[in-house]
PDB file of N, CA, C and O and ligand atoms in Angstrom:
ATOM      1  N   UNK A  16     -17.361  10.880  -2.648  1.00  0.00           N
ATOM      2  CA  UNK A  16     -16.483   9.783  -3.054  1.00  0.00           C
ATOM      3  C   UNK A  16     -15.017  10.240  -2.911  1.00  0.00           C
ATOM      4  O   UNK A  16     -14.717  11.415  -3.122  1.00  0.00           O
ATOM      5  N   UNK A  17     -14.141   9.354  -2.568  1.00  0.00           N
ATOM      6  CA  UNK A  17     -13.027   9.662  -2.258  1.00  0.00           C
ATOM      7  C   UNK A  17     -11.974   8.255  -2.748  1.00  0.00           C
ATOM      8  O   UNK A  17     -12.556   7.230  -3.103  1.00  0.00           O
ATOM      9  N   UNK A  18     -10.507   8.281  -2.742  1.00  0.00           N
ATOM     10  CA  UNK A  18      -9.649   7.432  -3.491  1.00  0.00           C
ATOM     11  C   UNK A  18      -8.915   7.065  -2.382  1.00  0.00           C
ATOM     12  O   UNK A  18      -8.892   7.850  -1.435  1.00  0.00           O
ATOM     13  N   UNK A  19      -8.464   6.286  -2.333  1.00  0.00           N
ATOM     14  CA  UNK A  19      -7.610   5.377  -1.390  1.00  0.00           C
ATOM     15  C   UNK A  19      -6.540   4.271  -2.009  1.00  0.00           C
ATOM     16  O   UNK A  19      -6.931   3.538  -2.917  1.00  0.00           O
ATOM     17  N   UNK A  20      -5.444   4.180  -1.603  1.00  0.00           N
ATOM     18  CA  UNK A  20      -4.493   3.727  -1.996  1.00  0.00           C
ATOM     19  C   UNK A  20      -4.863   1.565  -1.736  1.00  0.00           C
ATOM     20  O   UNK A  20      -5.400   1.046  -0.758  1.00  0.00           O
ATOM     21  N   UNK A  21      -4.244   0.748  -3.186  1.00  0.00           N
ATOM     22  CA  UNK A  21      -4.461  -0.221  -3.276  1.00  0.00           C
ATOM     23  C   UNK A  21      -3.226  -1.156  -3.531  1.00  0.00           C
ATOM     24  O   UNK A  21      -2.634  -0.934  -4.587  1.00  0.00           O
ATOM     25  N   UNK A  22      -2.873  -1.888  -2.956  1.00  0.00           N
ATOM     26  CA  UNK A  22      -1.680  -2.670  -3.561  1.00  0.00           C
ATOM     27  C   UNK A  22      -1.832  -3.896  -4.348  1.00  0.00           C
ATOM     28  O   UNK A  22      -2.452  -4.892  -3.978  1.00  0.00           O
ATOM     29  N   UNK A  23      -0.902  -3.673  -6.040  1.00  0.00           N
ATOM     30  CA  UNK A  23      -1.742  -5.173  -6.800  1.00  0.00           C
ATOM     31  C   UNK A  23      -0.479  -6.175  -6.115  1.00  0.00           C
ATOM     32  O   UNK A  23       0.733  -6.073  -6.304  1.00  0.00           O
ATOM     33  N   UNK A  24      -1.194  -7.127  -5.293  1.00  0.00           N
ATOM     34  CA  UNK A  24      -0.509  -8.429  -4.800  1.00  0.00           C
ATOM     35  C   UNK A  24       0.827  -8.895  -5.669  1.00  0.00           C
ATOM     36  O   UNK A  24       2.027  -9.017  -5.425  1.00  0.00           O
ATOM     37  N   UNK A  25      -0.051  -9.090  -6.833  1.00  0.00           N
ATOM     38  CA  UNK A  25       0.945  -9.814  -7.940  1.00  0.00           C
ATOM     39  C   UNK A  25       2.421  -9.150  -8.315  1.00  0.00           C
ATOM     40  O   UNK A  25       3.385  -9.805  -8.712  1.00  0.00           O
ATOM     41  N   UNK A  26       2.396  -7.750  -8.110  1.00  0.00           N
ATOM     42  CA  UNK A  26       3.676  -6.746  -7.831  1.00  0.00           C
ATOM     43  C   UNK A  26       4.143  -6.470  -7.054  1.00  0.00           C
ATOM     44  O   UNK A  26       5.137  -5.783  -7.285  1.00  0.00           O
ATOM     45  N   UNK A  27       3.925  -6.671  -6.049  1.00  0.00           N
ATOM     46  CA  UNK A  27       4.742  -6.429  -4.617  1.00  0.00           C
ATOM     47  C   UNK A  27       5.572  -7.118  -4.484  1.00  0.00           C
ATOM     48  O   UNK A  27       5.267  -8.302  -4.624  1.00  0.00           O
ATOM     49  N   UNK A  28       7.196  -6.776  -4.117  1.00  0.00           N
ATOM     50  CA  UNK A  28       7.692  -7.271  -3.736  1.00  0.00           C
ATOM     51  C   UNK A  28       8.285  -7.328  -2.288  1.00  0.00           C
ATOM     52  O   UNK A  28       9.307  -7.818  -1.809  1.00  0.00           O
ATOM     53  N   UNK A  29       7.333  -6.696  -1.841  1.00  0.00           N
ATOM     54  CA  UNK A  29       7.285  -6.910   0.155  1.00  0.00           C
ATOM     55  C   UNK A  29       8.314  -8.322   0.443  1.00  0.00           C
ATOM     56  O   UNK A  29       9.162  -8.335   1.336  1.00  0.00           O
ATOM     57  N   UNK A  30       8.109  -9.232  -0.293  1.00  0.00           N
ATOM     58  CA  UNK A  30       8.295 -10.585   0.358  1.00  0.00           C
ATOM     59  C   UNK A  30      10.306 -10.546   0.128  1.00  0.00           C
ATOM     60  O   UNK A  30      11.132 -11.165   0.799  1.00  0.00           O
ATOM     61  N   UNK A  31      10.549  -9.622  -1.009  1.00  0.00           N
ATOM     62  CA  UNK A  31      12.316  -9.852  -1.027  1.00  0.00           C
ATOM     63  C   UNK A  31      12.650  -8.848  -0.103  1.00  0.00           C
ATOM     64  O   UNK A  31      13.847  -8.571  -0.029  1.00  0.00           O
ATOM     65  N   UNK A  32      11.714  -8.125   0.758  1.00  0.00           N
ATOM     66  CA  UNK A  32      12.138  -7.354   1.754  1.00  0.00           C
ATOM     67  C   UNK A  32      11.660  -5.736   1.750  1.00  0.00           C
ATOM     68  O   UNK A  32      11.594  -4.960   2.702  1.00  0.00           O
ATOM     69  N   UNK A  33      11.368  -5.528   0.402  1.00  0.00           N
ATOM     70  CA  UNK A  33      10.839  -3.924   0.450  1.00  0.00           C
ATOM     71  C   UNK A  33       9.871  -3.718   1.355  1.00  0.00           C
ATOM     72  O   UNK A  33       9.009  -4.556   1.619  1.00  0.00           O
ATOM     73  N   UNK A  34       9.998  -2.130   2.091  1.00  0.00           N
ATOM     74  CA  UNK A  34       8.986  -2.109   2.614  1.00  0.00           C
ATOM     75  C   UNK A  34       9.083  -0.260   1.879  1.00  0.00           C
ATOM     76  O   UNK A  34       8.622   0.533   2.700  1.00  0.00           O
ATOM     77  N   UNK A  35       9.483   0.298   0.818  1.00  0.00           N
ATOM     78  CA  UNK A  35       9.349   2.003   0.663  1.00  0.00           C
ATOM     79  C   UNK A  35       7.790   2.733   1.173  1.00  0.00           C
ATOM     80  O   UNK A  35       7.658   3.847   1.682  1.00  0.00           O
ATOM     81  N   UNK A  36       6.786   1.812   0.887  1.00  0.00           N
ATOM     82  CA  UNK A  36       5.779   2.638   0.634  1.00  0.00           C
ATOM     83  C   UNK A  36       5.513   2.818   2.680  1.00  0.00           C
ATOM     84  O   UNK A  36       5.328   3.784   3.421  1.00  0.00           O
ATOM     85  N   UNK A  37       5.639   1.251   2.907  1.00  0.00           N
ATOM     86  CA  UNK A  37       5.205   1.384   4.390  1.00  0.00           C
ATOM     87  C   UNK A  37       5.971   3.067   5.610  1.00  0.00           C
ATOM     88  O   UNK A  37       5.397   3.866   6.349  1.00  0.00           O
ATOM     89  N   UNK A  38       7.392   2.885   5.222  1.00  0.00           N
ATOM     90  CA  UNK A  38       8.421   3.865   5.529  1.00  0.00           C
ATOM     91  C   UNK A  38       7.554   5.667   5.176  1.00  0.00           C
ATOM     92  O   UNK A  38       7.569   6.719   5.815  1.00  0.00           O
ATOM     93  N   UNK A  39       6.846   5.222   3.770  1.00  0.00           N
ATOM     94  CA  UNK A  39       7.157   7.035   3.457  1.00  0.00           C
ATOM     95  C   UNK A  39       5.588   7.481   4.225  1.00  0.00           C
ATOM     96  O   UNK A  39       5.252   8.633   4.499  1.00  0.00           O
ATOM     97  N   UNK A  40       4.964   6.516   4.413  1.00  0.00           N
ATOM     98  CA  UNK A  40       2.805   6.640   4.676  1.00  0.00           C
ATOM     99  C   UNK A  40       2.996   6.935   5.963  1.00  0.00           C
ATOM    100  O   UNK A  40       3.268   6.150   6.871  1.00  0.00           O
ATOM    101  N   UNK A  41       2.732   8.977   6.054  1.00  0.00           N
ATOM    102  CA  UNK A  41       2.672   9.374   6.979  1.00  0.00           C
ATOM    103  C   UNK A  41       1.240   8.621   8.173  1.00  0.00           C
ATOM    104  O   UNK A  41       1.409   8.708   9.389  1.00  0.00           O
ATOM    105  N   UNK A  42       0.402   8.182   7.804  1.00  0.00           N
ATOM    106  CA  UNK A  42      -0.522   7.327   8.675  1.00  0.00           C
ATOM    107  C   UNK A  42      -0.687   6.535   9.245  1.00  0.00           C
ATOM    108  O   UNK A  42      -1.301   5.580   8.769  1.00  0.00           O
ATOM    109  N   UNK A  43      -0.227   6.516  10.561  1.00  0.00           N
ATOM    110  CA  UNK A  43       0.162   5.222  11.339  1.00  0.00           C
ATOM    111  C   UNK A  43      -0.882   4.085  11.107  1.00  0.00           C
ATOM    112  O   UNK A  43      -2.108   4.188  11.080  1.00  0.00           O
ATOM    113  N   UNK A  44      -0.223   3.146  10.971  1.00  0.00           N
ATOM    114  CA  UNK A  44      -1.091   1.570  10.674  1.00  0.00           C
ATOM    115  C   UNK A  44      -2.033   2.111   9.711  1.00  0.00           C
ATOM    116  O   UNK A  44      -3.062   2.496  10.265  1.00  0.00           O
ATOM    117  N   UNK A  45      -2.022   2.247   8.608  1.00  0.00           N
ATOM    118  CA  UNK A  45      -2.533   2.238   7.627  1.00  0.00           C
ATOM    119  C   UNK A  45      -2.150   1.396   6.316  1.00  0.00           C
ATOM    120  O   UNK A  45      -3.012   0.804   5.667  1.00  0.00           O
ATOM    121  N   UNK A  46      -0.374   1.388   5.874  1.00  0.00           N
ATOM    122  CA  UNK A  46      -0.141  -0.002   5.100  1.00  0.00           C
ATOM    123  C   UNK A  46       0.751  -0.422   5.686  1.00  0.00           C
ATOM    124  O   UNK A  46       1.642   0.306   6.122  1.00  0.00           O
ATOM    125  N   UNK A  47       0.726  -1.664   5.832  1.00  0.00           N
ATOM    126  CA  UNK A  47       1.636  -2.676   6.546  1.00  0.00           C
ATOM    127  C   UNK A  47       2.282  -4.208   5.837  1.00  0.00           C
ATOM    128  O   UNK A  47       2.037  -4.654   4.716  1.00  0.00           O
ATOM    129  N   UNK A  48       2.984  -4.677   6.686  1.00  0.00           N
ATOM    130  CA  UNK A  48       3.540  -6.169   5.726  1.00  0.00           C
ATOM    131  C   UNK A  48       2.469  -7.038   6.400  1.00  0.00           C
ATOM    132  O   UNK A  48       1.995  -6.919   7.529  1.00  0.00           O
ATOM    133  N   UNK A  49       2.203  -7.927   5.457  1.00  0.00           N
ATOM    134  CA  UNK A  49       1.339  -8.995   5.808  1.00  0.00           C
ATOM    135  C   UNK A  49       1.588 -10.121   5.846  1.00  0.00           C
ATOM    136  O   UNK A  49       1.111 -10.869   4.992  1.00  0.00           O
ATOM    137  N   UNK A  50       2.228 -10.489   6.622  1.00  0.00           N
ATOM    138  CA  UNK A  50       3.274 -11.467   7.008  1.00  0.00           C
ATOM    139  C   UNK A  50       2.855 -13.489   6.693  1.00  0.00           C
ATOM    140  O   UNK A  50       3.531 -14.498   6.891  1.00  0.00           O
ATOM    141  N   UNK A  51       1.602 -13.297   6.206  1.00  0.00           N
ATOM    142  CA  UNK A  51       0.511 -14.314   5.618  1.00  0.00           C
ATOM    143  C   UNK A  51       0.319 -14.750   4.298  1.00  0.00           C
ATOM    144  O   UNK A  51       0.212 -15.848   3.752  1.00  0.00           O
ATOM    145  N   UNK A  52       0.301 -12.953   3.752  1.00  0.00           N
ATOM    146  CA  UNK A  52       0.352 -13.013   2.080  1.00  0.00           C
ATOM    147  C   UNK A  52       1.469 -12.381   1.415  1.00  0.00           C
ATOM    148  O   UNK A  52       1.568 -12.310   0.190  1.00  0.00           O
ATOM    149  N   UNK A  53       2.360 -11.895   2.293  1.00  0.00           N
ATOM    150  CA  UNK A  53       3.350 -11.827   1.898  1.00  0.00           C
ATOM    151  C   UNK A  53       3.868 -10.429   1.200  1.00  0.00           C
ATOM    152  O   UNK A  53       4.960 -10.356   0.636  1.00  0.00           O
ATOM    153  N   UNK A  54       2.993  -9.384   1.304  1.00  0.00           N
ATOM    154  CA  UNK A  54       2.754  -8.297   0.405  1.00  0.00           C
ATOM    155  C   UNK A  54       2.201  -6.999   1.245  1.00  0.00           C
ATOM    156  O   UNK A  54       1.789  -7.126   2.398  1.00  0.00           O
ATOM    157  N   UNK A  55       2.218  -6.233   0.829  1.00  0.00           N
ATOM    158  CA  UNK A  55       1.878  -4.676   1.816  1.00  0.00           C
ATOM    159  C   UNK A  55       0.475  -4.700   1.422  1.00  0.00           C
ATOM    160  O   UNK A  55       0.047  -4.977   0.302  1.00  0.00           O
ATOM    161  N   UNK A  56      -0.333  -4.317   2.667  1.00  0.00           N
ATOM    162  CA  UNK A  56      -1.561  -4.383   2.277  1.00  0.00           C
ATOM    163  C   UNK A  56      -1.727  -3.049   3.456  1.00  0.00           C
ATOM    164  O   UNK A  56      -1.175  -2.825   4.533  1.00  0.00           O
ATOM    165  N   UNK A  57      -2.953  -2.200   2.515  1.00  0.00           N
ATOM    166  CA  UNK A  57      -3.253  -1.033   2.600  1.00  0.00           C
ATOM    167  C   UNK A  57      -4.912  -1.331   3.655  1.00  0.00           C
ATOM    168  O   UNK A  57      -5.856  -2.085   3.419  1.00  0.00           O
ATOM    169  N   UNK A  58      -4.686  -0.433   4.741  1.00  0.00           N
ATOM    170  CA  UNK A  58      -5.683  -0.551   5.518  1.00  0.00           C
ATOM    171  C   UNK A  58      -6.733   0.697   5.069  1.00  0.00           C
ATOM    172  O   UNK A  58      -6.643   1.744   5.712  1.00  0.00           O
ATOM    173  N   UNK A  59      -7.605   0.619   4.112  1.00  0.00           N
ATOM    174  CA  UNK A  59      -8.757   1.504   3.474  1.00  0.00           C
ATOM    175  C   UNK A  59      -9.377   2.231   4.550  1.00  0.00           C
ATOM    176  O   UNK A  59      -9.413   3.453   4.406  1.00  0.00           O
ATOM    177  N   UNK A  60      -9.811   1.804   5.466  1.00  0.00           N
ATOM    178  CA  UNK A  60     -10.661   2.919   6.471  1.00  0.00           C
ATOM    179  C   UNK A  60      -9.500   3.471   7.056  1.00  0.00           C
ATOM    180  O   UNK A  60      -9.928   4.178   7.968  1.00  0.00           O
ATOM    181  N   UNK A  61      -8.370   3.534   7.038  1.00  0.00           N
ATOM    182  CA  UNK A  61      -7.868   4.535   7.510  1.00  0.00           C
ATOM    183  C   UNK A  61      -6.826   6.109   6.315  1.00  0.00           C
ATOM    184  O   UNK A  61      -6.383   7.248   6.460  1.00  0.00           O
ATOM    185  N   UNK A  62      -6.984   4.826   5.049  1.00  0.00           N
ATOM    186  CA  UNK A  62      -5.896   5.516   4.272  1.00  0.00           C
ATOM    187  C   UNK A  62      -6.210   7.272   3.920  1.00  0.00           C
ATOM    188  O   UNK A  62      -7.227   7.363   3.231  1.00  0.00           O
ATOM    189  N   UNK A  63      -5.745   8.284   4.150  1.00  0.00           N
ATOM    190  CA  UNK A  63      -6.409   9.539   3.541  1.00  0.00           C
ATOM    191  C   UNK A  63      -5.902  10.167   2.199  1.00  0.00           C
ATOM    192  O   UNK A  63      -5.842  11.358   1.894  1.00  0.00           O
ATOM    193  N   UNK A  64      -5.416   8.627   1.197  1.00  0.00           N
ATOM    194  CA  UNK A  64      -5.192   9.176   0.070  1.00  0.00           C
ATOM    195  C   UNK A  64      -4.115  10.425  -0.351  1.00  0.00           C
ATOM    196  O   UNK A  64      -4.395  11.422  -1.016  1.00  0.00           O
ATOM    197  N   UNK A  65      -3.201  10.177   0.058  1.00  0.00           N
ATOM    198  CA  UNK A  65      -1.835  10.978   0.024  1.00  0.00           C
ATOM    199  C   UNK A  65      -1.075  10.758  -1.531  1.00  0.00           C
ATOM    200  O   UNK A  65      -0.531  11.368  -2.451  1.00  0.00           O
ATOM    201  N   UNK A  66      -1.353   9.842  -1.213  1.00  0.00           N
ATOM    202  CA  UNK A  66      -0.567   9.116  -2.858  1.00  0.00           C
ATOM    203  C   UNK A  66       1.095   9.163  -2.139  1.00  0.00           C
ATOM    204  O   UNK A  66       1.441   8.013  -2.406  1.00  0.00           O
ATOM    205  N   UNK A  67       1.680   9.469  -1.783  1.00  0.00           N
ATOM    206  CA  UNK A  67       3.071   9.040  -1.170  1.00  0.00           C
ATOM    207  C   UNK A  67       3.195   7.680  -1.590  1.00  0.00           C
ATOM    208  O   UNK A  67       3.602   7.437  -2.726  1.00  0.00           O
ATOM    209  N   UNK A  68       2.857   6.677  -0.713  1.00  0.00           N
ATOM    210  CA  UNK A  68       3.142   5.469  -1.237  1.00  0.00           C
ATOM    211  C   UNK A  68       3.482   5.185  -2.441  1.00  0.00           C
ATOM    212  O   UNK A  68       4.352   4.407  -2.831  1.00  0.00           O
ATOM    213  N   UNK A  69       2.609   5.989  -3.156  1.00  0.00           N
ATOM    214  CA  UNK A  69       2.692   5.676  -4.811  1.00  0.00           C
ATOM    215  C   UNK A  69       4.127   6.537  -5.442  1.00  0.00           C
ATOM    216  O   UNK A  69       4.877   6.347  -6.400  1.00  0.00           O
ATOM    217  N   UNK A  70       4.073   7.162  -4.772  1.00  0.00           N
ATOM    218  CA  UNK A  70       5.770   7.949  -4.966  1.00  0.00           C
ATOM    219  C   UNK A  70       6.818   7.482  -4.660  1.00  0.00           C
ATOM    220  O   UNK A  70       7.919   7.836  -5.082  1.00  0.00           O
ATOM    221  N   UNK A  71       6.491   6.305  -3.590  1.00  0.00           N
ATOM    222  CA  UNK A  71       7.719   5.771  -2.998  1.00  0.00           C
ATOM    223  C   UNK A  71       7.931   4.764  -3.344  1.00  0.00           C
ATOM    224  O   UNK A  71       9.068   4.294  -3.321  1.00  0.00           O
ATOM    225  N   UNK A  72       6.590   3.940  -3.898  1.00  0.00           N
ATOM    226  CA  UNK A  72       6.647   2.879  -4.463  1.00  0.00           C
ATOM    227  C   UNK A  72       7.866   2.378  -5.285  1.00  0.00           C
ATOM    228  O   UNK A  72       8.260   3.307  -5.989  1.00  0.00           O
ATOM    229  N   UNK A  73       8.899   0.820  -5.525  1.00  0.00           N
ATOM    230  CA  UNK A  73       9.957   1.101  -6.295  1.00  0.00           C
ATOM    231  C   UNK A  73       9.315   0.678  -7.540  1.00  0.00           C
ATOM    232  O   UNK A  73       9.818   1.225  -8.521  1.00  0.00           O
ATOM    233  N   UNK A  74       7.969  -0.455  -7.906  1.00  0.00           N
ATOM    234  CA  UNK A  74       7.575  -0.972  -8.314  1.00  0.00           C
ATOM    235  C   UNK A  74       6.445  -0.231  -9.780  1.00  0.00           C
ATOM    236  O   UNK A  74       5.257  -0.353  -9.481  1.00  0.00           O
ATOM    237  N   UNK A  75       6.583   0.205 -10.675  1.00  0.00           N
ATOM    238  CA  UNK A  75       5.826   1.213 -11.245  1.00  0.00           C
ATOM    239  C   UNK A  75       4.323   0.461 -11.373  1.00  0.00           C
ATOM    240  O   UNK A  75       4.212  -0.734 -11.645  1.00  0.00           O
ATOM    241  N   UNK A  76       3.304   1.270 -11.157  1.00  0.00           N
ATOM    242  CA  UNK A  76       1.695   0.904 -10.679  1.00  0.00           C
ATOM    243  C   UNK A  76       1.362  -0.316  -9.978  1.00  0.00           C
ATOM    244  O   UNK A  76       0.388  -1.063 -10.067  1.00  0.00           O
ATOM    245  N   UNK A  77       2.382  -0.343  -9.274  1.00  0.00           N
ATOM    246  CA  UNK A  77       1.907  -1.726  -8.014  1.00  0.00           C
ATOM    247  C   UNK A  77       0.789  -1.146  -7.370  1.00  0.00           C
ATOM    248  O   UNK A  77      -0.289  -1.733  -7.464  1.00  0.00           O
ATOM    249  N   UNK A  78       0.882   0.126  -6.602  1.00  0.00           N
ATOM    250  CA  UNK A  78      -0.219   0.710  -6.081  1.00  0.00           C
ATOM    251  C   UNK A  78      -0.673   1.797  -6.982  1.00  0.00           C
ATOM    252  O   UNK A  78       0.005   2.739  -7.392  1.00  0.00           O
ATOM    253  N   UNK A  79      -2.076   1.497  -7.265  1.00  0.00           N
ATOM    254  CA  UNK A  79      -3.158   1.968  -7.208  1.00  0.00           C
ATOM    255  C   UNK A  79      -3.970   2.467  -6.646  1.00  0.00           C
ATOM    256  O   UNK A  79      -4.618   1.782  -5.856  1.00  0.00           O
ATOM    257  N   UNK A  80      -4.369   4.282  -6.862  1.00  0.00           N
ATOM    258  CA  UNK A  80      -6.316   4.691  -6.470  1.00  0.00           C
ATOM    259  C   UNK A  80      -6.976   3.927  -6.932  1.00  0.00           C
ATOM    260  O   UNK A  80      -6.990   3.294  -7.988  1.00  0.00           O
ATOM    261  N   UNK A  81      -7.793   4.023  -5.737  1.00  0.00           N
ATOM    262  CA  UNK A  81      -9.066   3.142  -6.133  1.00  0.00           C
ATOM    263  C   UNK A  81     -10.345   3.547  -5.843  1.00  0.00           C
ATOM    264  O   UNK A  81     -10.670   2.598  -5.130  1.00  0.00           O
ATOM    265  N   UNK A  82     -11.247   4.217  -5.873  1.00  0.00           N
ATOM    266  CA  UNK A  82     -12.368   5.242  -5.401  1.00  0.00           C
ATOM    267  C   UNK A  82     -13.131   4.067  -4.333  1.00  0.00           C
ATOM    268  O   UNK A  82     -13.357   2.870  -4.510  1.00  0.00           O
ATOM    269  N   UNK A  83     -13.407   4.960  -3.185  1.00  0.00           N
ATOM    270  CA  UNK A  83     -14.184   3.847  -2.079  1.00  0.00           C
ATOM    271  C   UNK A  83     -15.913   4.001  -2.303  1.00  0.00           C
ATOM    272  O   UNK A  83     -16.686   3.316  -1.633  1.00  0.00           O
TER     273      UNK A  83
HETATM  274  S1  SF4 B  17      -2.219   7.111   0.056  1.00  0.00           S
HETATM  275 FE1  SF4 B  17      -1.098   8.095   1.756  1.00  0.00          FE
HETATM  276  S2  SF4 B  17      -2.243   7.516   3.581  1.00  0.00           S
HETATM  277 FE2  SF4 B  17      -2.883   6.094   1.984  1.00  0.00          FE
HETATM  278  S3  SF4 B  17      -1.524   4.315   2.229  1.00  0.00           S
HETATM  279 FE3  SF4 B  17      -0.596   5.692   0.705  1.00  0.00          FE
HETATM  280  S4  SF4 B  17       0.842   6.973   1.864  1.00  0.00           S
HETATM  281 FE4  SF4 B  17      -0.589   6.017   3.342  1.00  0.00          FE
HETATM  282  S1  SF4 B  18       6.802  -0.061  -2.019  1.00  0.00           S
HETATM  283 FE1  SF4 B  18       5.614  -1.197  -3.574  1.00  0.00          FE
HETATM  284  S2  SF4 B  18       6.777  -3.091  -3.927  1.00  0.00           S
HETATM  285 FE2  SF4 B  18       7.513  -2.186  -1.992  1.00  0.00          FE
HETATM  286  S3  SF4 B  18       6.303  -3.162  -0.384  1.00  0.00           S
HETATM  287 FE3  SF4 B  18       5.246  -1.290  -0.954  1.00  0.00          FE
HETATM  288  S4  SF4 B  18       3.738  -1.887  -2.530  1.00  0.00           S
HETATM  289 FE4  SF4 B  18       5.242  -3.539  -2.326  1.00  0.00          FE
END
């Protein structure tokens, strides 16, 4: 079992323009803007659980581990 990074929708503020977490996630195409829902959404089969995002995050526990 392993943890992977989660973004709660309801906290993101992707949509006023942040993108920190996308910038610091050394893993290409792994979280991205989702230009639909409006919010960074974390691509799970690729994430390898760095937690960065969560460091870069400006938002305190927007993102979440989440065990896969
Ligand atoms: S935990 Fe690491 S690899 Fe996964 S989305 Fe966050 S920064 Fe990227
Ligand atoms: S850093 Fe946090 S608030 Fe900003 S886009 Fe990423 S998940 Fe959303």
């Amino acid at each position: 079992m392993y943890a992977v990074a989660r973004v709660t929708e309801e906290d993101c503020t992707a949509e006023k323009g942040c993108r920190l977490c996308i910038v610091v996630c050394p893993e290409p195409d792994t979280i991205d803007y989702d230009p639909i829902k409006k919010v960074a959404v974390v691509n799970e089969e690729r994430c390898k659980g760095c937690i960065l995002c969560i460091a870069g995050c400006s938002v305190q526990k927007c993102i979440v581990m989440v065990d896969m």
